[in-house]
PDB file of C-alpha atoms in Angstrom:
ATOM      1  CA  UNK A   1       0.000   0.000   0.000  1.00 43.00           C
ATOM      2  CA  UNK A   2       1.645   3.450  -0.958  1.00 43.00           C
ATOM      3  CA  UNK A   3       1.953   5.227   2.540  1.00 41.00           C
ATOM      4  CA  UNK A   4       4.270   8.602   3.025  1.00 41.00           C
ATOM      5  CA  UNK A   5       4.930  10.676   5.226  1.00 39.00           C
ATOM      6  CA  UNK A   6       2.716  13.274   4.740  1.00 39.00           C
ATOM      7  CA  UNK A   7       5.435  15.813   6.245  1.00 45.00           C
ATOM      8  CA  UNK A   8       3.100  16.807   9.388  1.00 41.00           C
ATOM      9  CA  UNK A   9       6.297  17.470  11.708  1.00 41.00           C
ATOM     10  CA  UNK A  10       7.874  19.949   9.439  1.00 47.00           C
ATOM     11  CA  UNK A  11       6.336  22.555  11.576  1.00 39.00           C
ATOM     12  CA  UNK A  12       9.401  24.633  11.261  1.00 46.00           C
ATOM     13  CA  UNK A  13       8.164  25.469   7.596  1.00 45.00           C
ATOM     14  CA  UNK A  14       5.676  27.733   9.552  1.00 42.00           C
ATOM     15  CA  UNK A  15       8.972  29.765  10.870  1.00 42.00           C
ATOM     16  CA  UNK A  16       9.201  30.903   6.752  1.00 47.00           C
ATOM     17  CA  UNK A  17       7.917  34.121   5.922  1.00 59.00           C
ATOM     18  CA  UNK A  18       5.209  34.123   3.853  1.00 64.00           C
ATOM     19  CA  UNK A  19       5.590  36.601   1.305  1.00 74.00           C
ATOM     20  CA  UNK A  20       8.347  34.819  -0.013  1.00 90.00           C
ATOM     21  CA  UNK A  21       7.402  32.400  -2.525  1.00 94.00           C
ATOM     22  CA  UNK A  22       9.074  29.557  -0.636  1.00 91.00           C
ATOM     23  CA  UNK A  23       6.976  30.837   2.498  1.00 91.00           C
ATOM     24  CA  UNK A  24       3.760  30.827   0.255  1.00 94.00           C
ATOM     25  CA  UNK A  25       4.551  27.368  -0.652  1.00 95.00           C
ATOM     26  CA  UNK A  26       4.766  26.692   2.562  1.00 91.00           C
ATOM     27  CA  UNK A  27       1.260  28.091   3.724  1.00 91.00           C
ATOM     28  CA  UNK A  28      -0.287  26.551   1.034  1.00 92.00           C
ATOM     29  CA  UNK A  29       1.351  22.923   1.864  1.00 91.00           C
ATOM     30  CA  UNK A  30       0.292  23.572   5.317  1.00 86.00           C
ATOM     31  CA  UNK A  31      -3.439  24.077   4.339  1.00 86.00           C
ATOM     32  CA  UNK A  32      -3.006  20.475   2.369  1.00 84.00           C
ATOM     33  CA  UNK A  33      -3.008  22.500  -0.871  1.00 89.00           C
ATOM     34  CA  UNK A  34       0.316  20.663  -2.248  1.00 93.00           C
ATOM     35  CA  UNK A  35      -0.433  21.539  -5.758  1.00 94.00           C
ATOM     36  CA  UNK A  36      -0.758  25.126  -5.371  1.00 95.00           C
ATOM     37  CA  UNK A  37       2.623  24.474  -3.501  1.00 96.00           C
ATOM     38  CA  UNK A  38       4.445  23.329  -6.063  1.00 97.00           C
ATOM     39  CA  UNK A  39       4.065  26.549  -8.545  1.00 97.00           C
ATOM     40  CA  UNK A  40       5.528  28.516  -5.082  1.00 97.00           C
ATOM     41  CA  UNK A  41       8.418  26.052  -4.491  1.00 97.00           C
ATOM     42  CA  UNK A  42       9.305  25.945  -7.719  1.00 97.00           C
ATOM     43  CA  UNK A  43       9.405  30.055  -7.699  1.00 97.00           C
ATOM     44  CA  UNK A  44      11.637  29.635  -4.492  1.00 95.00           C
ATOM     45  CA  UNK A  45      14.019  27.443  -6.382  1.00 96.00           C
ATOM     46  CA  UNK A  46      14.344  30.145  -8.781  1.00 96.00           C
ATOM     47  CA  UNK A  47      15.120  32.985  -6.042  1.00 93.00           C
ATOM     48  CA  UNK A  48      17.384  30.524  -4.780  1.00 91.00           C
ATOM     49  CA  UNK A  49      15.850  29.508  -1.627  1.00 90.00           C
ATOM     50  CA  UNK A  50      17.313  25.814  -0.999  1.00 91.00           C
ATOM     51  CA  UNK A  51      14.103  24.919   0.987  1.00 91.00           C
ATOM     52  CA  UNK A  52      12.100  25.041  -2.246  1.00 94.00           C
ATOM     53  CA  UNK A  53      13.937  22.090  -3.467  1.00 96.00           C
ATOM     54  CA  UNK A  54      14.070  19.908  -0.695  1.00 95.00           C
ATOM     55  CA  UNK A  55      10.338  20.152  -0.581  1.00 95.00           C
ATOM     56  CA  UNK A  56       9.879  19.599  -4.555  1.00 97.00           C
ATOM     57  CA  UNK A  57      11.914  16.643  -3.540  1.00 97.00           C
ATOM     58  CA  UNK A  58       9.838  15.148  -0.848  1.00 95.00           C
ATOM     59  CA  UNK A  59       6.037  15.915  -2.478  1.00 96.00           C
ATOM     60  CA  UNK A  60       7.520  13.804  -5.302  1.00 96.00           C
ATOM     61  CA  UNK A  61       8.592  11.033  -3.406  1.00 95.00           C
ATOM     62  CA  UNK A  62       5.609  10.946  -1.633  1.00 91.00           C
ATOM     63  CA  UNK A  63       3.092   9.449  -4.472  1.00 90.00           C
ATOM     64  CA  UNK A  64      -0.065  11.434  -3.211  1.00 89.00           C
ATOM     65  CA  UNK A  65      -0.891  14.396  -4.454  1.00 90.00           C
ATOM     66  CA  UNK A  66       1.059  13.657  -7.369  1.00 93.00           C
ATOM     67  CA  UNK A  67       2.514  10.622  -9.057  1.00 93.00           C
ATOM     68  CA  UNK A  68       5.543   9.334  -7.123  1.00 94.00           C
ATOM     69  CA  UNK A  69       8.523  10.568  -9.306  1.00 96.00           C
ATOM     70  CA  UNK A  70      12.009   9.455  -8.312  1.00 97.00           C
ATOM     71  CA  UNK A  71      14.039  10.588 -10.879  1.00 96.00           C
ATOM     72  CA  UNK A  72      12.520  14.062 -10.527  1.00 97.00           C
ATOM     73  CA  UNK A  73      13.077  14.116  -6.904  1.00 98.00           C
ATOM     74  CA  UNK A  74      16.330  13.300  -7.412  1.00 97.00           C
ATOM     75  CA  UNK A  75      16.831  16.438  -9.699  1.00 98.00           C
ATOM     76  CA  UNK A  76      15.249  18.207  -6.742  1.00 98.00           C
ATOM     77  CA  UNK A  77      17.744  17.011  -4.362  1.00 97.00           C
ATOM     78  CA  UNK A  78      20.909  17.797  -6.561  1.00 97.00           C
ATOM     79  CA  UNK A  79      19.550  21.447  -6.888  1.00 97.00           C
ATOM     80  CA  UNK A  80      20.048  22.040  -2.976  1.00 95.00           C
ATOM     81  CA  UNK A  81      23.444  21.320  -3.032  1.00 93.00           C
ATOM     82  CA  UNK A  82      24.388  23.325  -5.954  1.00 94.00           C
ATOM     83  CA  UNK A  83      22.718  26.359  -4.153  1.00 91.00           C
ATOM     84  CA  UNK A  84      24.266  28.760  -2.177  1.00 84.00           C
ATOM     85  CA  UNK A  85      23.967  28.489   2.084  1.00 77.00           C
ATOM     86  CA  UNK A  86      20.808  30.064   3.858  1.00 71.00           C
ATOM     87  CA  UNK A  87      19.650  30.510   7.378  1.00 69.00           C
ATOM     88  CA  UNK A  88      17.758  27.606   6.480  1.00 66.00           C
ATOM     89  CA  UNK A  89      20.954  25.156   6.407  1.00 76.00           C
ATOM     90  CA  UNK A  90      20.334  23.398   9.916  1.00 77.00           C
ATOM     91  CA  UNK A  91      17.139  22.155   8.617  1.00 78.00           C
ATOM     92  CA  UNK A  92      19.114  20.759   5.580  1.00 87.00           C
ATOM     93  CA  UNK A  93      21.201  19.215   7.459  1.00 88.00           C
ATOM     94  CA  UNK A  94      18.399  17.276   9.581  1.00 91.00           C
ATOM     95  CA  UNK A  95      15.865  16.434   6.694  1.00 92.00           C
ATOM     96  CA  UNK A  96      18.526  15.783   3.816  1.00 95.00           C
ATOM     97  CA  UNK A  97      19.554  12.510   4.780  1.00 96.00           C
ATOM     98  CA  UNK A  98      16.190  11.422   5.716  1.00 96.00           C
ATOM     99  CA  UNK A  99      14.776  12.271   1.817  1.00 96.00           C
ATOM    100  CA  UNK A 100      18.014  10.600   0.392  1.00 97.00           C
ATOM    101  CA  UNK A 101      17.645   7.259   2.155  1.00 97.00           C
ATOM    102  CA  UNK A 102      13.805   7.229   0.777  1.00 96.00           C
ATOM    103  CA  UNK A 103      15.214   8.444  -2.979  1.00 97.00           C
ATOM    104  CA  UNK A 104      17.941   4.998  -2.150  1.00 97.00           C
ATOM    105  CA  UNK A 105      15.383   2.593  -0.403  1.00 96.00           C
ATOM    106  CA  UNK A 106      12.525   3.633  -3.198  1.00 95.00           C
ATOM    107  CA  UNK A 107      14.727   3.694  -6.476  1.00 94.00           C
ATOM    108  CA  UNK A 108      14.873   0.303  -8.556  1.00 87.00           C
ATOM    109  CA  UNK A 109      18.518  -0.601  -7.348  1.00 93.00           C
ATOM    110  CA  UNK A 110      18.618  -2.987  -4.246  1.00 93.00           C
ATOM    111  CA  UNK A 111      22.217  -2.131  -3.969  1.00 93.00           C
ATOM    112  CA  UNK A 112      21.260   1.191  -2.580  1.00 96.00           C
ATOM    113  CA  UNK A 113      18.886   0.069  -0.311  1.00 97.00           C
ATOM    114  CA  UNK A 114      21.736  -0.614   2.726  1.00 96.00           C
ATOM    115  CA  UNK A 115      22.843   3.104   2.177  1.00 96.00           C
ATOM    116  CA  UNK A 116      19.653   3.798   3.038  1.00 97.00           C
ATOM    117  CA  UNK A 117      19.185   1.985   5.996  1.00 97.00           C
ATOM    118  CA  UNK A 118      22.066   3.295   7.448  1.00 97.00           C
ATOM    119  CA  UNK A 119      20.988   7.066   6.779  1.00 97.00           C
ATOM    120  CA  UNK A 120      18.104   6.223   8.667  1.00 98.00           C
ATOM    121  CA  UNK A 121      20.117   4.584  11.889  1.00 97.00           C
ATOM    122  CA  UNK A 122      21.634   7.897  12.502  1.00 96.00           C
ATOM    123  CA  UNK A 123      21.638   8.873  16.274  1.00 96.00           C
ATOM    124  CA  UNK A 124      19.998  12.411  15.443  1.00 95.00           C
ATOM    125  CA  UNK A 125      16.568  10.624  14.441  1.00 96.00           C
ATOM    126  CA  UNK A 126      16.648   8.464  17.433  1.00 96.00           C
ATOM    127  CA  UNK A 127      13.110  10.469  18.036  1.00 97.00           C
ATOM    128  CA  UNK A 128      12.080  10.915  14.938  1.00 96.00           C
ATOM    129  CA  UNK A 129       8.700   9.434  14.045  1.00 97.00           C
ATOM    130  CA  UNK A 130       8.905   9.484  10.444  1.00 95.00           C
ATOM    131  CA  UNK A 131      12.314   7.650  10.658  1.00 97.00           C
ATOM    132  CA  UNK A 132      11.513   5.121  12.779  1.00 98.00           C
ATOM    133  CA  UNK A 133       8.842   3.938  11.329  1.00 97.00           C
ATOM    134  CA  UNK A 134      10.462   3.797   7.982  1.00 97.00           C
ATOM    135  CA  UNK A 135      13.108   1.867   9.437  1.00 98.00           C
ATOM    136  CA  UNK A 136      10.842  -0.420  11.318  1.00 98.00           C
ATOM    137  CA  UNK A 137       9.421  -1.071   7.420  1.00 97.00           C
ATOM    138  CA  UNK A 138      13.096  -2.100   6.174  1.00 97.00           C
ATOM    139  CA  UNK A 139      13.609  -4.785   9.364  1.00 98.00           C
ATOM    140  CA  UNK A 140      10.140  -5.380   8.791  1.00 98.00           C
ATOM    141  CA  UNK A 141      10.498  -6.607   5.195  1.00 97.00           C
ATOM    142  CA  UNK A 142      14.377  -7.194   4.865  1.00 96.00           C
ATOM    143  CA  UNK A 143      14.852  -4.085   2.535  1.00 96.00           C
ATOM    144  CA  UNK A 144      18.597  -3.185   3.498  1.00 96.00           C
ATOM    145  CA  UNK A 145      18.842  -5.177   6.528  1.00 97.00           C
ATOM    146  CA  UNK A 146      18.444  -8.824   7.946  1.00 97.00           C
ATOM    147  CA  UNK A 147      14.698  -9.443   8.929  1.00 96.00           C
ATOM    148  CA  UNK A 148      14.234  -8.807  12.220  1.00 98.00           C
ATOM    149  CA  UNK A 149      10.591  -8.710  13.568  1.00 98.00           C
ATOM    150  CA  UNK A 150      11.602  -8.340  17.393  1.00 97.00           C
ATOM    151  CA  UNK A 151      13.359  -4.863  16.487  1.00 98.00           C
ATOM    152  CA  UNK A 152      10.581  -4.108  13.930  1.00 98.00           C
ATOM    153  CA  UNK A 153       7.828  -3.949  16.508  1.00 98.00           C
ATOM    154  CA  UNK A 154      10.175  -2.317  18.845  1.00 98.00           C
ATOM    155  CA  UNK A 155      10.838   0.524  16.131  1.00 98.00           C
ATOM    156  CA  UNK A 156       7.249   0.881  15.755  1.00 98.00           C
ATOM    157  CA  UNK A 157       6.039   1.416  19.060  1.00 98.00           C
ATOM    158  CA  UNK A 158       9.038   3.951  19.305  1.00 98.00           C
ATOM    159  CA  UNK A 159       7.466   6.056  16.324  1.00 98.00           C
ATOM    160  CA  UNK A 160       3.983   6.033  17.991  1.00 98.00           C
ATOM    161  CA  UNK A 161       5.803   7.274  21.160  1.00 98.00           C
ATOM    162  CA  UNK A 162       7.100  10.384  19.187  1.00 97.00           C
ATOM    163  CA  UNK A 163       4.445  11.097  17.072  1.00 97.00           C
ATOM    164  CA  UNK A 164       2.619  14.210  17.652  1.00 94.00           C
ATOM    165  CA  UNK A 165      -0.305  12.594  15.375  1.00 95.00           C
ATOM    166  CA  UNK A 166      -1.282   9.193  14.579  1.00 97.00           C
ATOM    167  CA  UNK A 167      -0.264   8.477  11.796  1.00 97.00           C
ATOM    168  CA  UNK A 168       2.531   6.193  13.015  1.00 97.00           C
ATOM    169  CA  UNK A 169      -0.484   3.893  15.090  1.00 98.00           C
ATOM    170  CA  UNK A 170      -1.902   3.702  11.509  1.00 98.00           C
ATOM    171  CA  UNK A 171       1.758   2.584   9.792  1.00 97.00           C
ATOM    172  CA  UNK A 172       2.442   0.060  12.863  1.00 98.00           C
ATOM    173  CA  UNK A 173      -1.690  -1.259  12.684  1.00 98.00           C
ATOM    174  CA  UNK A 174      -0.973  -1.554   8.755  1.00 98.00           C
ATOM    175  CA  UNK A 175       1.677  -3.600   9.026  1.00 98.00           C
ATOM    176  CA  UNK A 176       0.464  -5.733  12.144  1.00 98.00           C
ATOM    177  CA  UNK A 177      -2.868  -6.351   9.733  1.00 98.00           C
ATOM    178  CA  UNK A 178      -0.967  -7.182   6.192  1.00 98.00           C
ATOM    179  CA  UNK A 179       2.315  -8.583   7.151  1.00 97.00           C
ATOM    180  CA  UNK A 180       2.105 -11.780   4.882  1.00 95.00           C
ATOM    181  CA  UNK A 181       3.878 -13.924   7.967  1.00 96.00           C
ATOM    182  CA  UNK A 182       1.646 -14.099  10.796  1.00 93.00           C
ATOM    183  CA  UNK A 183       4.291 -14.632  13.167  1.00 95.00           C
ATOM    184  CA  UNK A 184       5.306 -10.952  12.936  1.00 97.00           C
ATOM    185  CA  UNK A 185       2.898  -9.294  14.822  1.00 94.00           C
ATOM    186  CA  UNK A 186       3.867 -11.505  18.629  1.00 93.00           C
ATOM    187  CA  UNK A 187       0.135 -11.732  19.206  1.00 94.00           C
ATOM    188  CA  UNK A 188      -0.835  -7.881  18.929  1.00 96.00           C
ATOM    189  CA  UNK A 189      -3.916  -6.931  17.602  1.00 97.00           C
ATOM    190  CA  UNK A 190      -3.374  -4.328  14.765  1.00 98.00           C
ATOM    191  CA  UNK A 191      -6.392  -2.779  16.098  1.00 98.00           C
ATOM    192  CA  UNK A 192      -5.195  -2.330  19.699  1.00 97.00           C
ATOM    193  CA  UNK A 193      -3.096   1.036  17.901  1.00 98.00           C
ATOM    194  CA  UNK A 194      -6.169   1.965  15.565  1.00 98.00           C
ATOM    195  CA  UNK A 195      -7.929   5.103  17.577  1.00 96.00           C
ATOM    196  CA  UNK A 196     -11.610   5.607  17.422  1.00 96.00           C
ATOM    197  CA  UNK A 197     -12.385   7.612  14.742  1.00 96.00           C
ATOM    198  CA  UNK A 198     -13.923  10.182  17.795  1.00 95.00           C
ATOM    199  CA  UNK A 199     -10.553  10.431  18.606  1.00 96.00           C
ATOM    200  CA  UNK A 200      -8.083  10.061  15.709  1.00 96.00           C
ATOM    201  CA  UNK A 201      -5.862  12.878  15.511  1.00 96.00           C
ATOM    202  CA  UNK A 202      -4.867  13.416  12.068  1.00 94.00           C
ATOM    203  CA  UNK A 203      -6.026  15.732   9.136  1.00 91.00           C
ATOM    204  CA  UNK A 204      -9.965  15.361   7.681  1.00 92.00           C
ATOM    205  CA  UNK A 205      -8.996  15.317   4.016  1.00 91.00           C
ATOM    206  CA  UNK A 206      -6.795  12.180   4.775  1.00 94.00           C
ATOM    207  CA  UNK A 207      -9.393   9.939   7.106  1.00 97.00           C
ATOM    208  CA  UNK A 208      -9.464   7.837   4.202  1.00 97.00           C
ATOM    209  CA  UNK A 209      -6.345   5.956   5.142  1.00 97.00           C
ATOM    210  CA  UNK A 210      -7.728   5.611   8.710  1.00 98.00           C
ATOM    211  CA  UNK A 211     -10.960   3.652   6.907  1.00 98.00           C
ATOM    212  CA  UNK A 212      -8.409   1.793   5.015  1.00 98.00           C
ATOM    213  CA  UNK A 213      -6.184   0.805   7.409  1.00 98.00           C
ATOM    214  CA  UNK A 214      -9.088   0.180   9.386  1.00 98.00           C
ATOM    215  CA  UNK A 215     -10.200  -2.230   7.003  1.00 98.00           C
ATOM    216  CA  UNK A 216      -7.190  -4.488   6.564  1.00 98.00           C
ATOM    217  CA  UNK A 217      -7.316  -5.173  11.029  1.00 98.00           C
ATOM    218  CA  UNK A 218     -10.848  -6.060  10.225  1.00 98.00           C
ATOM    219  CA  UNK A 219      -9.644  -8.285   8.043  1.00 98.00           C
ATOM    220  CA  UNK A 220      -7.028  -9.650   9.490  1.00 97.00           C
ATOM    221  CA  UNK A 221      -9.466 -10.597  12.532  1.00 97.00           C
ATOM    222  CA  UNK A 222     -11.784 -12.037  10.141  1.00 98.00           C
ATOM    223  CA  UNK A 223     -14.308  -9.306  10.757  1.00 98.00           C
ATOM    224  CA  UNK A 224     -15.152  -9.464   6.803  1.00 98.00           C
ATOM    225  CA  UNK A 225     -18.453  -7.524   7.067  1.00 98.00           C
ATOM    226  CA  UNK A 226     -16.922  -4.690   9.003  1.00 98.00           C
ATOM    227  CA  UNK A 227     -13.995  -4.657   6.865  1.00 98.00           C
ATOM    228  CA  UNK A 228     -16.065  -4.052   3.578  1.00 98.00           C
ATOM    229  CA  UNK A 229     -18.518  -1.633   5.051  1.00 98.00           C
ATOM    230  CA  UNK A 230     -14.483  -0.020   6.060  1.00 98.00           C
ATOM    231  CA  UNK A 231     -13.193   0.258   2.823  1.00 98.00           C
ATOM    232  CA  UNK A 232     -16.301   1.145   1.377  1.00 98.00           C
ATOM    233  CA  UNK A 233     -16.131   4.641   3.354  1.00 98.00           C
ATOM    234  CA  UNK A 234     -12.457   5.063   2.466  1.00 98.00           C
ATOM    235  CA  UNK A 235     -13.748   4.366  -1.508  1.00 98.00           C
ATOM    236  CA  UNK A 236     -16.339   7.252  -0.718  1.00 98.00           C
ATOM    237  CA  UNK A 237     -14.309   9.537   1.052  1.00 97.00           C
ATOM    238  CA  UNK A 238     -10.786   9.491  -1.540  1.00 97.00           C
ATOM    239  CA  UNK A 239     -13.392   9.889  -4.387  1.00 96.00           C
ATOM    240  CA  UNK A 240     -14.539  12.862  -3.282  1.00 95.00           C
ATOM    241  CA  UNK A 241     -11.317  14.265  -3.756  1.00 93.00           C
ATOM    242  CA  UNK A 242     -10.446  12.841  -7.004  1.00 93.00           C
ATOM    243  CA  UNK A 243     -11.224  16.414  -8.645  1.00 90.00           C
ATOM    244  CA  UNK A 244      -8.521  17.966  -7.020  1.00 89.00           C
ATOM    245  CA  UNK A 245      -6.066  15.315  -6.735  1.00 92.00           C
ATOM    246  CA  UNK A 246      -5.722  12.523 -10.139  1.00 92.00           C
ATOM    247  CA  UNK A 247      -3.361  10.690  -8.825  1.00 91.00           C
ATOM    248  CA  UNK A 248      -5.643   9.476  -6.335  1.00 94.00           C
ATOM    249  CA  UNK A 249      -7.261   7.182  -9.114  1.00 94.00           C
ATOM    250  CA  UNK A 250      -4.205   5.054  -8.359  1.00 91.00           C
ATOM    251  CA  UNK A 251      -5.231   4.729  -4.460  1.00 94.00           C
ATOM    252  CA  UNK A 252      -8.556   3.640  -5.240  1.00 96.00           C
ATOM    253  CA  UNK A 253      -7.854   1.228  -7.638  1.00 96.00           C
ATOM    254  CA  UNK A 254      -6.586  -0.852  -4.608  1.00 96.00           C
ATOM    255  CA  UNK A 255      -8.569   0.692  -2.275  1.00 98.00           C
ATOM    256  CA  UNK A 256     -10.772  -1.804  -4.889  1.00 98.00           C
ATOM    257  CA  UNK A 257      -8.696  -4.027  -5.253  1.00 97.00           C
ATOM    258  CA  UNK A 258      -8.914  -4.821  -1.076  1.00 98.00           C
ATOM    259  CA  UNK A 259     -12.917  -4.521  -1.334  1.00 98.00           C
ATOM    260  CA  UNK A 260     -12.810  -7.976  -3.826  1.00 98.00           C
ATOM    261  CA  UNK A 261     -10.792  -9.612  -1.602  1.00 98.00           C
ATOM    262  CA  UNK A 262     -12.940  -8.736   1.792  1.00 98.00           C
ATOM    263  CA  UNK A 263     -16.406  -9.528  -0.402  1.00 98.00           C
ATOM    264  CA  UNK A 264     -14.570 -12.934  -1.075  1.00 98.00           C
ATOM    265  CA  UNK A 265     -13.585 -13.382   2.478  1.00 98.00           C
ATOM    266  CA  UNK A 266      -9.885 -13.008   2.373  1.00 98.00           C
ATOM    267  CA  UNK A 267      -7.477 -10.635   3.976  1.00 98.00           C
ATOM    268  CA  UNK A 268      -4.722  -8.499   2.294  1.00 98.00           C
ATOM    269  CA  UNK A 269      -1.083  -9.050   2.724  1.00 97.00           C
ATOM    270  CA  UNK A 270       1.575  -6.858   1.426  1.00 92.00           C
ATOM    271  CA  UNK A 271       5.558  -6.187   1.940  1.00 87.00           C
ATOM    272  CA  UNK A 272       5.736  -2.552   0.197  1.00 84.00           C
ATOM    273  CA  UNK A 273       7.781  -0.654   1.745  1.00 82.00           C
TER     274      UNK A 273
END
């Protein structure tokens, strides 16, 4: 299932000022309005602000809003580093790493995926949601690193601890639900870390992936009906957004995809990263 990061603890963006067309990118990005972010960012790059490109980079890693795009994030990436220093440069310094270890663990060479790995086992994201859960992915599904499902679940409940949202209960319920080996999950219940939707804490445009995920731990439990009448509110709720957003034809193709399978009685595995 394509999940990102959907960038909610870049709350230092908000430090940008705003009638700068990097900080305008940044308002609008804020507001969930990525594509009338990326006409900003790509202004910023322009004036020479190197935040612009790091955020072109990560929007097109992310495969939401628009199609995922490695080789243009890539060209994103090289662009900060042939730019000239900013005040900006300790936030470089922090995120850079992170969005190279996605462009290595998400390009088609395997080779890169160790390089990675060990961006992502650097000390400084030791808190870092985002990072930890990514990481939990790769020991997870043996992307850069032995398997090992011990550390996994340990990484995951680590993210959830940092988190200022939920979106890392969501990542660690995802993967508790779909692993394909059932001996990952050491007898949790994906939907012990799926919050009542009363309660969720994450963004309204995006409750789809709480229906979804939502879906897959009704699955897994063999709670078929609930799991259908599940995705069938995610379907409804990502469709009403297709008008604004095309490339989420792509989500609900296996948003679809998951509904056969739950009508038929079966559950959905996966090991994307």
């Amino acid at each position: 299932m394509k999940r990102i990061l959907f960038f909610c603890s870049l709350i230092f963006i908000l430090s940008a000022c705003t009638t700068t067309s990097t900080g305008k990118g940044f308002s609008a990005f804020d507001d969930n309005k990525v594509l009338e972010a990326i006409p900003h960012f790509e202004q910023g790059l322009i004036e020479g602000d190197k935040l612009a490109p790091m955020m072109l980079s990560m929007i097109y890693l992310a495969d939401t809003h628009v199609p995922r795009n490695i080789d243009q994030s890539k060209i994103y990436y090289d662009k900060v580093f042939e730019m000239e220093g900013n005040t900006f440069d300790q936030y470089l310094d922090y995120y850079l790493p992170y969005i190279q270890a996605k462009i290595s663990l998400l390009d088609d060479d395997i080779d890169n995926d160790l390089q990675g790995v060990k961006l992502l086992r650097q000390g400084k994201y030791k808190n870092y949601a985002p990072v930890l859960a990514l990481l939990a992915r790769c020991y997870s599904y043996e992307i850069g690193v032995d398997k090992n499902y011990k550390l996994a679940n340990q990484l995951f409940m680590r993210s959830v601890q940092f988190d200022l949202k939920d979106w890392s209960r969501l990542k660690y319920a995802w993967v508790l639900a779909t692993h394909e080996d059932d001996s990952f999950d050491y007898g949790i219940n994906a939907m012990a870390y799926i919050p009542d939707i009363n309660e969720v804490d994450i963004d309204e445009e995006y409750l789809f992936i709480y229906y979804d995920t939502l879906a897959v731990a009704h699955a897994k439990n063999g709670q078929f009906d609930d799991a259908i009448a599940s995705e069938k509110k995610a379907i409804k709720l990502i469709k009403n957004q297709l008008s604004i957003y095309p490339n989420y034809e792509n989500w609900i193709a296996d948003f679809q995809d998951r509904l056969a399978l739950f009508e038929d009685g079966r559950p959905y595995t996966s090991s994307e990263l």
